Amino acid sequence: MLPTEPQPRSALIAYGTETGNAQDLAETISLLTARLRYATDVLELDSILNPLDLCKYSVVIFPISTTGQGDLPSNSRSFWRRLLRRSLPPTALSGLAFSTFGIGDSSYPHFNHAARKLQKRLLLLGARPVHPPGEADEQLSDGVDGTFLPWLAGLRSALLSAHPLPGSLNPLPDTYIPPPRWPLSLCPDLEGKALDPQPRIPSAIPATLVQVSRLTPTTYFQDVRHLIFSIPYTSYPPGSTVTIYPPNPSWAITSLLKLQSWQAEADTSLTLPDIHPLPNLPPGPTTLRILLTHHLTLLSPPRRTFFTSVLPFATSDAERSRLSDFADPLRPDELHDYTTRPRRSILEVLADFPSVCIPISAVLAIFPPLKGRQFSIASGGPLTSFPGAHTPTTYYGGLDANASFPSKDKFSRVDVLAAIVDYQTILRQPRRGLCTAYLAQLKVGTTINVTLTRPATPIFPRNLNVPLTLVGTGTGVAPLRAALWERFAMASSGQRVAGVTFVIGARSKELDYYFGEEWSLMTGMGLTVSTAFSREGRGVYVQEKIAKQDVAESVRMSVKNGGWVVVCGRAGNMPRAVRRVVGEVLGEADGGVDELEKQGRWKVECW
């Protein structure tokens, strides 16, 4: 809850995050402001109902990530709409001192666009920057820290200059850890009261697994599955995503309860503060077991703030020394070697530090919220509904033609292409992705809660007369399949549809050429498919295929006629290489990729 009156020497860290990166930075910034003796609040942006309330703080810092096609994260969009209200005069935020820090990925076209939009809008409303904005690029070798840590040091100096400490008062030492935020309380008196163990996910819909099949050979190292769900009838455009919310496995919860000697209190009722960081938690009392099962992260590598948070609860001097090393922002290599490279989980870290005894009251402040996992929906056009009695079998799209289907009038179809994460770390420890392991064990007929999200900014042109160049690698073909089926449906109904150049990257036709049998069915829509198999013959990659004369000419003509280019697959080298080659194909005379970006015709959907 925001203060009702202006607060002396106060700071708000208001973050926008999709995966938790910006929230972690918010916690780090809050440590800095607390040590500078600011009364500090940390809130997600959407919890700020009135932008004018920002002026009640001495300073507001906005760490924010960019998602999708330059969009704000989902927990920031309501706040952004409020900030864009025309009723706000140019001086509305003249009492606000602020700074922004953006987290982005330079392989996307709209790099750090969310932070830049926010910065611009705050300035237009009269806010004054207390420190220059910072921008991090996740693709750089030194990651976010390479930019964030120097920016944070500059912020410290700027805040001490803007708000000097009175008299002989000095900043608190760097070893100071503020009391845990969001304390939990054991309430045995509530025993026997019915508790709701299931997450209450805003806008959740039930999804029932209708069919699942493995698309890769059992001899292939990667298990990739095609899952088909039914949901209550709704429509969605290509580029939409479905978010799945996996629970932590019971063995992990049992291990943590034993490590921390929490077994006796695991099912005792707990009360939470009015404000807490778990949006999916039902109101009323809960239990530690419920929190650990559905709401808190146990099996992901910890971030730096985790080590800072558990440091006060270590009783061994040797362990405190090691924890201090990992918490030290000036020693990023040690943290990287201990957690990131071996993918060591929070649970394993606590096993390595047996003297750390976390009080139950501090659990919410130490374990990060458990996030859902987004998947690009792979169904479009006729594949968004289930077959009726007269539907041609070519429309089944992976469904067993002899199976019984949900009613097409009451249910919609959602296809997911999921690579099951299962590997060994450099420490030879097995690792399974939490969400994909959950999907792998789902039985047909199981119903789970999901959320369906339509793209805030279109990934594909709504006008199907616009030509398309599609580039997809691996499971990145999922959203492209949805777009192609939509175009095929329109072409089959007699509508005019522009041509599509489709460049697909895979290891080989026999191993991971997902949905390859479907492309030949899409006749009459001007679809040209070019394959790039990196493990067949001499091997070729998608960027090399685009550079070949026939494909290059198709791309050039498509763009000349107003076409879009959409690139999907794994983030990193691929989208950068495709951008470079397409730029060479177009040349300066066509304005290159930069001009396509300005016109919103260059789209990247990578992960």
XYZ file of C-alpha atoms in Angstrom:
607
model
C 0.000 0.000 0.000
C 1.407 3.394 -0.988
C 1.679 6.148 1.646
C -1.154 8.667 1.907
C 1.167 11.563 2.756
C 4.627 12.627 1.533
C 7.334 10.702 3.364
C 10.646 12.224 4.534
C 13.730 10.501 3.090
C 11.811 7.692 1.427
C 12.458 5.580 -1.653
C 10.233 3.424 -3.837
C 11.717 0.761 -6.085
C 8.967 0.080 -8.655
C 9.812 -2.784 -10.997
C 8.422 -4.312 -14.158
C 9.410 -7.923 -14.787
C 8.415 -10.946 -16.839
C 10.895 -13.545 -15.583
C 12.148 -12.037 -12.307
C 15.326 -10.295 -13.514
C 14.091 -6.765 -12.828
C 12.649 -7.843 -9.474
C 16.073 -9.127 -8.458
C 17.628 -5.788 -9.399
C 14.896 -4.044 -7.421
C 15.935 -5.973 -4.318
C 19.574 -5.020 -4.885
C 18.656 -1.347 -5.305
C 16.523 -1.524 -2.151
C 19.585 -2.681 -0.194
C 21.445 0.397 -1.406
C 18.663 2.812 -0.461
C 18.162 1.142 2.930
C 21.880 1.539 3.652
C 21.552 5.214 2.693
C 18.845 5.414 5.394
C 15.851 5.784 3.092
C 12.604 4.201 4.260
C 12.285 1.856 1.295
C 9.324 0.150 -0.384
C 9.572 -2.375 -3.232
C 6.469 -2.811 -5.417
C 5.572 -4.083 -8.869
C 4.434 -1.276 -11.157
C 0.837 -2.430 -11.513
C 0.289 -2.046 -7.765
C 0.596 1.733 -8.225
C -3.027 2.705 -8.835
C -2.455 6.463 -9.026
C 0.738 7.746 -10.701
C 0.510 10.951 -8.640
C 1.301 8.888 -5.526
C 4.856 8.518 -6.833
C 5.517 12.097 -5.750
C 5.063 11.116 -2.097
C 8.532 9.528 -2.149
C 11.839 11.385 -2.070
C 13.002 9.261 -5.016
C 11.585 6.488 -7.194
C 13.784 4.022 -9.085
C 12.315 2.001 -11.974
C 14.136 -1.221 -12.951
C 12.205 -2.627 -15.927
C 12.631 -5.324 -18.552
C 11.507 -5.238 -22.161
C 9.430 -8.135 -23.459
C 7.928 -9.190 -26.774
C 8.085 -6.569 -29.498
C 9.315 -3.730 -27.295
C 6.458 -4.127 -24.810
C 6.326 -3.529 -21.087
C 6.172 -6.662 -18.900
C 2.734 -7.994 -18.027
C 2.932 -6.685 -14.426
C 3.473 -3.134 -15.721
C 0.885 -2.612 -18.445
C -1.968 -1.380 -16.246
C 0.357 1.201 -14.693
C 1.497 2.246 -18.174
C -2.090 2.821 -19.288
C -2.665 4.982 -16.220
C 0.486 6.938 -16.994
C -0.771 7.638 -20.539
C -4.036 9.223 -19.422
C -4.686 12.458 -21.267
C -6.058 14.006 -18.087
C -2.527 14.126 -16.637
C -1.129 17.652 -17.176
C 2.514 18.256 -18.220
C 3.363 19.150 -14.615
C 1.626 16.130 -13.040
C 4.896 14.578 -11.836
C 6.938 17.729 -11.308
C 7.533 16.615 -7.721
C 9.042 13.285 -8.747
C 12.795 12.585 -8.648
C 13.533 9.340 -10.483
C 15.894 7.123 -12.415
C 15.335 4.138 -14.693
C 17.341 1.017 -15.423
C 16.386 -1.155 -18.386
C 17.118 -4.828 -18.999
C 17.058 -5.879 -22.635
C 18.413 -8.240 -25.240
C 20.149 -6.720 -28.254
C 19.116 -9.654 -30.450
C 15.612 -8.148 -30.352
C 14.830 -5.143 -32.567
C 13.308 -2.951 -29.825
C 16.235 -3.116 -27.430
C 15.297 -1.716 -23.985
C 12.261 -0.048 -25.520
C 10.180 -0.340 -22.332
C 12.691 1.596 -20.204
C 13.084 4.232 -22.906
C 9.321 4.693 -23.253
C 8.943 5.006 -19.498
C 11.800 7.511 -19.249
C 10.305 9.658 -22.016
C 6.809 9.650 -20.548
C 8.014 10.568 -17.051
C 9.959 13.509 -18.483
C 6.900 14.664 -20.440
C 4.959 14.726 -17.154
C 7.549 16.968 -15.513
C 9.532 14.415 -13.504
C 13.224 15.197 -13.006
C 15.971 12.575 -13.296
C 18.162 12.237 -10.226
C 20.587 9.977 -12.124
C 21.038 9.137 -15.844
C 19.180 6.046 -17.086
C 21.042 2.746 -17.303
C 20.629 -0.023 -19.873
C 21.830 -3.622 -19.660
C 22.244 -6.092 -22.521
C 21.780 -9.744 -21.581
C 23.772 -10.763 -24.665
C 27.036 -9.195 -23.458
C 29.724 -11.465 -22.008
C 29.534 -9.795 -18.591
C 25.737 -9.862 -18.656
C 23.536 -7.431 -16.762
C 26.133 -6.813 -14.035
C 28.578 -5.260 -16.500
C 26.291 -2.234 -16.811
C 24.234 -2.454 -13.628
C 27.053 -2.325 -11.076
C 28.695 0.887 -12.421
C 25.233 2.446 -12.755
C 24.417 1.468 -9.153
C 27.635 3.064 -7.884
C 26.702 6.245 -9.738
C 23.198 6.129 -8.251
C 24.656 5.970 -4.752
C 26.690 9.120 -5.337
C 23.719 10.869 -6.954
C 21.404 10.084 -4.042
C 23.911 11.275 -1.431
C 24.321 14.480 -3.429
C 20.573 15.022 -3.863
C 19.674 14.049 -0.288
C 22.709 14.473 2.024
C 22.498 12.732 5.357
C 21.978 15.225 8.191
C 24.725 16.174 10.620
C 27.246 13.495 11.427
C 24.981 10.656 10.302
C 26.726 8.241 7.936
C 25.382 5.572 5.573
C 24.914 2.174 7.136
C 27.738 -0.300 6.381
C 27.601 -2.545 3.313
C 27.165 -5.489 5.665
C 23.809 -4.126 6.911
C 20.838 -6.331 5.992
C 17.387 -4.839 6.681
C 14.750 -6.926 8.480
C 12.848 -9.360 6.217
C 10.039 -7.832 4.238
C 6.624 -9.595 4.281
C 6.995 -11.544 7.588
C 4.960 -14.721 8.062
C 3.345 -15.665 11.365
C 2.505 -19.142 12.661
C -1.115 -19.314 13.850
C -1.927 -22.671 15.486
C -5.252 -21.188 16.614
C -6.466 -21.401 13.004
C -5.994 -25.176 12.837
C -9.012 -26.900 11.360
C -9.990 -23.957 9.181
C -10.422 -24.983 5.556
C -7.481 -23.788 3.460
C -7.403 -23.335 -0.310
C -4.279 -25.205 -1.503
C -4.593 -24.305 -5.182
C -3.157 -21.118 -6.699
C -5.740 -18.511 -7.626
C -4.273 -17.360 -10.935
C -5.839 -14.173 -12.347
C -7.619 -14.795 -15.685
C -6.837 -18.536 -15.517
C -8.783 -20.950 -17.708
C -8.972 -24.761 -17.509
C -6.994 -26.655 -20.149
C -7.468 -30.392 -20.642
C -4.755 -32.464 -22.320
C -6.370 -34.169 -25.322
C -3.322 -35.734 -26.954
C 0.447 -35.837 -26.586
C 3.030 -37.291 -28.957
C 6.801 -37.311 -29.175
C 8.034 -35.763 -32.440
C 11.685 -36.800 -32.182
C 13.021 -40.386 -32.356
C 13.614 -42.091 -29.012
C 17.272 -42.426 -30.049
C 17.591 -38.638 -30.370
C 19.014 -36.742 -27.387
C 16.181 -34.180 -27.356
C 12.654 -35.215 -26.384
C 10.309 -32.779 -28.138
C 6.579 -33.201 -27.640
C 3.466 -31.963 -29.366
C 0.754 -31.389 -26.774
C -2.839 -30.579 -27.718
C -5.122 -28.989 -25.112
C -8.789 -28.060 -25.138
C -9.873 -24.811 -23.485
C -13.282 -23.120 -23.180
C -14.192 -21.615 -26.543
C -12.248 -18.455 -27.377
C -10.399 -16.962 -30.319
C -6.760 -15.941 -30.408
C -4.428 -14.622 -33.126
C -1.104 -16.136 -34.210
C 1.651 -14.998 -31.866
C -0.419 -15.709 -28.750
C 1.122 -17.577 -25.830
C -0.116 -19.975 -23.171
C 1.386 -19.881 -19.674
C 1.608 -23.081 -17.658
C 2.073 -23.037 -13.877
C 3.955 -26.116 -12.615
C 4.155 -27.029 -8.910
C 7.414 -27.991 -7.261
C 7.850 -31.774 -7.031
C 7.102 -33.384 -3.667
C 10.661 -34.722 -3.283
C 12.053 -31.158 -3.405
C 9.612 -29.954 -0.755
C 10.398 -32.910 1.507
C 14.139 -32.259 1.117
C 13.823 -28.579 2.004
C 11.594 -29.235 5.014
C 14.196 -31.688 6.326
C 17.157 -29.383 5.583
C 15.572 -26.516 7.492
C 13.944 -28.658 10.215
C 10.519 -27.363 9.261
C 8.696 -30.712 9.278
C 6.711 -30.004 12.437
C 5.464 -26.631 11.160
C 4.924 -27.589 7.500
C 1.138 -27.879 7.834
C 0.543 -25.314 10.566
C -1.589 -22.345 9.503
C 0.262 -19.168 8.577
C -0.954 -15.610 8.200
C 0.579 -13.220 5.696
C 0.929 -9.442 5.679
C -1.625 -7.484 3.663
C 1.027 -6.740 1.018
C 3.118 -9.656 -0.240
C 4.805 -10.688 -3.525
C 2.609 -13.704 -4.373
C -0.212 -12.616 -6.709
C -1.582 -16.155 -7.135
C -2.021 -16.905 -3.429
C -5.665 -17.207 -2.310
C -6.699 -14.805 0.478
C -6.716 -15.992 4.067
C -4.342 -18.268 5.955
C -2.103 -20.762 4.231
C 0.629 -23.254 5.174
C 4.330 -23.544 4.531
C 3.738 -26.683 2.456
C 1.268 -24.832 0.207
C 3.713 -21.962 -0.257
C 6.581 -24.299 -1.137
C 4.436 -26.368 -3.503
C 2.798 -23.685 -5.613
C 4.288 -20.283 -4.933
C 8.033 -20.250 -4.197
C 11.037 -21.173 -6.349
C 13.226 -24.027 -5.093
C 14.892 -25.565 -8.146
C 16.258 -22.574 -10.069
C 19.773 -21.179 -9.595
C 19.721 -18.441 -6.940
C 20.459 -14.838 -7.800
C 22.937 -12.717 -5.864
C 20.264 -11.267 -3.582
C 19.510 -14.765 -2.279
C 23.001 -15.011 -0.779
C 22.633 -11.561 0.740
C 19.293 -12.549 2.270
C 20.451 -15.821 3.880
C 23.757 -14.418 5.159
C 22.347 -13.294 8.561
C 21.046 -16.811 9.215
C 24.389 -18.633 8.801
C 26.028 -19.575 12.110
C 29.298 -20.932 10.685
C 32.032 -18.339 10.154
C 33.418 -20.295 7.186
C 29.998 -20.451 5.557
C 29.371 -16.757 6.212
C 32.647 -15.983 4.462
C 31.673 -18.011 1.383
C 28.170 -16.527 1.299
C 29.700 -13.042 1.475
C 31.858 -13.847 -1.542
C 28.843 -14.917 -3.590
C 26.862 -11.865 -2.459
C 29.675 -9.480 -3.407
C 28.714 -7.683 -6.671
C 32.409 -7.059 -7.355
C 33.069 -10.821 -7.566
C 30.631 -11.934 -10.287
C 32.894 -14.749 -11.524
C 32.628 -16.629 -8.235
C 28.839 -16.516 -8.321
C 28.810 -17.532 -11.987
C 31.106 -20.509 -11.397
C 29.161 -21.673 -8.355
C 25.557 -21.263 -9.565
C 25.148 -20.316 -13.223
C 27.567 -22.709 -14.946
C 26.569 -25.853 -13.014
C 22.919 -24.699 -12.739
C 23.120 -25.299 -8.977
C 19.641 -24.842 -7.497
C 18.488 -22.986 -4.393
C 17.801 -26.343 -2.750
C 21.340 -27.568 -3.486
C 22.862 -24.310 -2.233
C 21.084 -24.708 1.110
C 22.388 -28.273 1.303
C 25.918 -26.884 0.805
C 25.428 -24.444 3.710
C 23.952 -26.545 6.535
C 24.453 -23.835 9.164
C 21.906 -21.602 7.406
C 18.710 -21.852 9.463
C 16.014 -19.683 7.901
C 13.166 -18.674 10.211
C 9.743 -19.342 8.726
C 8.908 -15.671 9.206
C 11.544 -14.778 6.557
C 10.526 -17.283 3.877
C 8.759 -14.789 1.586
C 11.722 -12.440 1.680
C 14.237 -15.151 0.700
C 12.605 -17.522 -1.800
C 11.615 -15.860 -5.084
C 8.068 -16.281 -6.440
C 7.467 -19.299 -8.656
C 6.739 -18.066 -12.168
C 4.684 -19.686 -14.911
C 6.360 -20.693 -18.167
C 5.179 -19.218 -21.458
C 4.908 -21.255 -24.662
C 4.164 -19.880 -28.108
C 0.914 -21.406 -29.329
C 1.487 -23.566 -32.402
C -2.118 -23.719 -33.643
C -3.875 -21.301 -35.967
C -6.683 -21.129 -38.524
C -8.600 -24.446 -38.597
C -6.354 -25.848 -35.883
C -7.798 -23.465 -33.276
C -10.900 -25.666 -33.147
C -11.513 -29.389 -33.057
C -12.713 -31.289 -36.132
C -16.405 -31.566 -36.838
C -18.128 -34.405 -38.642
C -17.270 -33.021 -42.103
C -13.757 -31.698 -41.477
C -11.159 -33.000 -43.985
C -8.512 -35.188 -42.371
C -5.762 -32.857 -43.621
C -6.974 -30.368 -40.991
C -6.307 -32.698 -38.070
C -2.791 -31.320 -37.566
C -1.417 -34.179 -35.481
C -4.713 -35.335 -33.944
C -5.594 -38.989 -34.109
C -8.334 -39.095 -36.751
C -10.030 -42.004 -34.973
C -10.177 -40.297 -31.585
C -13.222 -38.578 -30.097
C -12.908 -34.815 -29.945
C -14.332 -32.082 -27.698
C -17.218 -30.116 -29.201
C -15.886 -27.500 -31.625
C -18.728 -25.180 -30.545
C -17.763 -25.260 -26.862
C -13.992 -25.725 -26.907
C -10.969 -24.274 -28.641
C -7.751 -26.086 -29.412
C -4.314 -24.980 -28.200
C -1.171 -26.701 -29.486
C 2.159 -26.524 -27.645
C 5.569 -27.616 -28.943
C 7.748 -28.328 -25.893
C 11.370 -29.460 -25.711
C 11.703 -31.472 -22.505
C 14.698 -30.062 -20.635
C 16.744 -33.038 -19.422
C 20.538 -32.950 -19.266
C 23.611 -33.356 -17.060
C 25.442 -30.355 -15.634
C 29.224 -29.930 -15.679
C 29.105 -31.541 -12.214
C 27.438 -34.567 -13.822
C 24.241 -33.864 -11.930
C 20.950 -34.567 -13.736
C 18.743 -31.552 -14.441
C 15.150 -31.474 -15.592
C 13.273 -28.309 -16.382
C 10.537 -27.768 -13.809
C 7.790 -26.971 -16.310
C 8.714 -29.396 -19.086
C 9.168 -32.217 -16.555
C 5.661 -31.388 -15.318
C 4.323 -31.503 -18.882
C 6.152 -34.758 -19.591
C 4.286 -36.579 -16.812
C 0.814 -35.191 -17.624
C -1.688 -37.860 -18.595
C -4.290 -37.423 -21.327
C -7.486 -36.173 -19.706
C -5.675 -34.154 -17.021
C -6.986 -30.599 -16.550
C -4.657 -27.804 -15.459
C -5.043 -24.041 -15.108
C -3.345 -21.866 -17.720
C -3.480 -18.282 -18.920
C -3.750 -17.301 -22.565
C -2.074 -14.067 -23.622
C -2.621 -12.325 -26.922
C 0.355 -10.297 -28.199
C 0.371 -6.672 -27.020
C 1.957 -5.751 -30.356
C 1.108 -7.864 -33.428
C 3.870 -10.278 -34.430
C 2.229 -11.006 -37.773
C 0.365 -8.529 -40.019
C -3.385 -8.551 -39.559
C -3.763 -7.830 -43.287
C -3.149 -11.192 -44.973
C -2.401 -9.433 -48.284
C 0.947 -8.411 -46.767
C 3.769 -10.727 -47.926
C 5.769 -12.578 -45.283
C 9.293 -13.854 -44.839
C 9.378 -16.355 -41.964
C 12.604 -17.667 -40.435
C 12.280 -20.378 -37.792
C 14.692 -22.756 -36.087
C 13.949 -25.638 -33.711
C 10.807 -25.152 -31.649
C 10.687 -21.599 -33.029
C 8.485 -22.991 -35.816
C 5.560 -23.074 -33.329
C 4.208 -19.514 -33.805
C 5.053 -19.665 -37.540
C 2.918 -22.784 -37.923
C 0.018 -20.882 -36.341
C 0.414 -18.014 -38.825
C 0.660 -20.332 -41.827
C -2.474 -22.292 -40.922
C -4.375 -19.031 -40.536
C -3.280 -17.926 -44.021
C -4.131 -21.302 -45.470
C -7.639 -21.109 -44.001
C -8.197 -17.720 -45.616
C -6.818 -18.901 -48.963
C -9.024 -22.017 -48.833
C -12.098 -19.825 -48.350
C -11.313 -17.913 -51.552
C -9.706 -14.834 -50.014
C -6.596 -13.346 -51.566
C -3.493 -14.080 -49.507
C 0.016 -12.761 -50.200
C 2.917 -15.141 -50.690
C 5.146 -16.490 -47.923
C 8.854 -17.322 -48.003
C 9.516 -19.804 -45.195
C 13.110 -20.646 -44.196
C 13.251 -23.501 -41.672
C 16.323 -24.535 -39.700
C 16.778 -27.978 -38.116
C 19.509 -30.522 -37.544
C 18.103 -33.014 -40.025
C 14.898 -33.989 -41.782
C 14.712 -37.268 -39.887
C 15.404 -35.916 -36.386
C 13.806 -32.540 -35.719
C 11.981 -31.249 -38.795
C 8.879 -30.419 -36.752
C 5.536 -30.396 -38.647
C 7.472 -30.831 -41.907
C 4.731 -33.003 -43.409
C 2.209 -30.148 -43.087
C 3.842 -27.592 -45.366
C 3.046 -29.549 -48.548
C -0.657 -29.466 -47.598
C -0.764 -25.676 -47.765
C -1.336 -25.312 -51.478
C -2.827 -22.295 -53.202
C -1.314 -19.688 -50.864
C 2.038 -18.957 -52.473
C 4.114 -20.750 -49.834
C 7.773 -21.376 -50.679
C 9.665 -23.561 -48.189
C 13.477 -23.578 -47.969
C 15.100 -25.978 -45.514
C 18.460 -25.572 -43.788
C 19.668 -28.817 -42.193
C 22.843 -28.198 -40.207
C 23.733 -31.897 -39.682
C 23.044 -33.235 -43.160
C 25.729 -33.379 -45.836
C 27.966 -30.335 -45.591
C 25.405 -28.633 -43.360
C 23.750 -25.280 -43.878
C 22.268 -22.719 -41.480
C 19.258 -20.462 -42.034
C 21.385 -17.349 -42.567
C 23.364 -19.157 -45.270
C 20.142 -20.282 -46.935
C 18.821 -16.706 -46.993
C 21.988 -15.564 -48.742
C 21.448 -17.982 -51.650
C 20.293 -16.287 -54.830
C 16.756 -17.670 -55.138
C 15.841 -17.140 -51.473
C 17.565 -13.752 -51.369
C 15.526 -12.594 -54.363
C 12.288 -13.807 -52.740
C 13.126 -11.900 -49.544
C 14.050 -8.782 -51.505
C 10.814 -8.796 -53.537
C 8.698 -9.537 -50.462
C 10.105 -6.569 -48.569
C 9.852 -4.331 -51.637
C 6.131 -5.139 -51.788
C 5.598 -4.128 -48.150
C 6.308 -7.512 -46.584
C 7.227 -8.308 -42.997
C 10.131 -10.420 -41.757
C 9.498 -12.590 -38.657
C 12.365 -14.470 -36.967
C 11.647 -17.130 -34.317
C 13.866 -19.532 -32.394
C 16.615 -19.475 -29.814
C 18.021 -16.065 -28.836
C 21.695 -15.357 -29.375
C 23.691 -15.810 -32.566
C 20.875 -16.891 -34.881
C 18.738 -13.724 -34.873
C 21.852 -11.539 -35.144
C 23.184 -13.567 -38.080
C 19.798 -13.463 -39.840
C 19.615 -9.706 -39.341
C 23.070 -9.234 -40.829
C 22.329 -11.370 -43.898
C 18.912 -9.819 -44.535
C 20.578 -6.409 -44.293
C 23.072 -7.477 -46.936
C 20.298 -8.854 -49.150
C 18.251 -5.651 -48.942
C 21.187 -3.263 -49.248
C 21.221 0.421 -48.427
C 18.909 1.276 -51.317
C 16.026 -0.492 -49.587
C 16.719 1.152 -46.229
C 17.932 -2.121 -44.704
C 16.676 -3.735 -41.534
C 16.734 -0.459 -39.613
C 14.021 0.915 -41.868
C 11.958 -2.254 -41.465
C 12.203 -1.839 -37.686
C 11.005 1.751 -37.839
C 8.002 0.649 -39.873
C 7.239 -2.275 -37.525
C 7.927 -4.839 -40.249
C 10.887 -6.603 -38.587
C 9.783 -8.928 -35.768
C 11.883 -11.170 -33.545
C 10.341 -13.733 -31.189
C 13.248 -15.593 -29.596
C 13.891 -17.150 -26.192
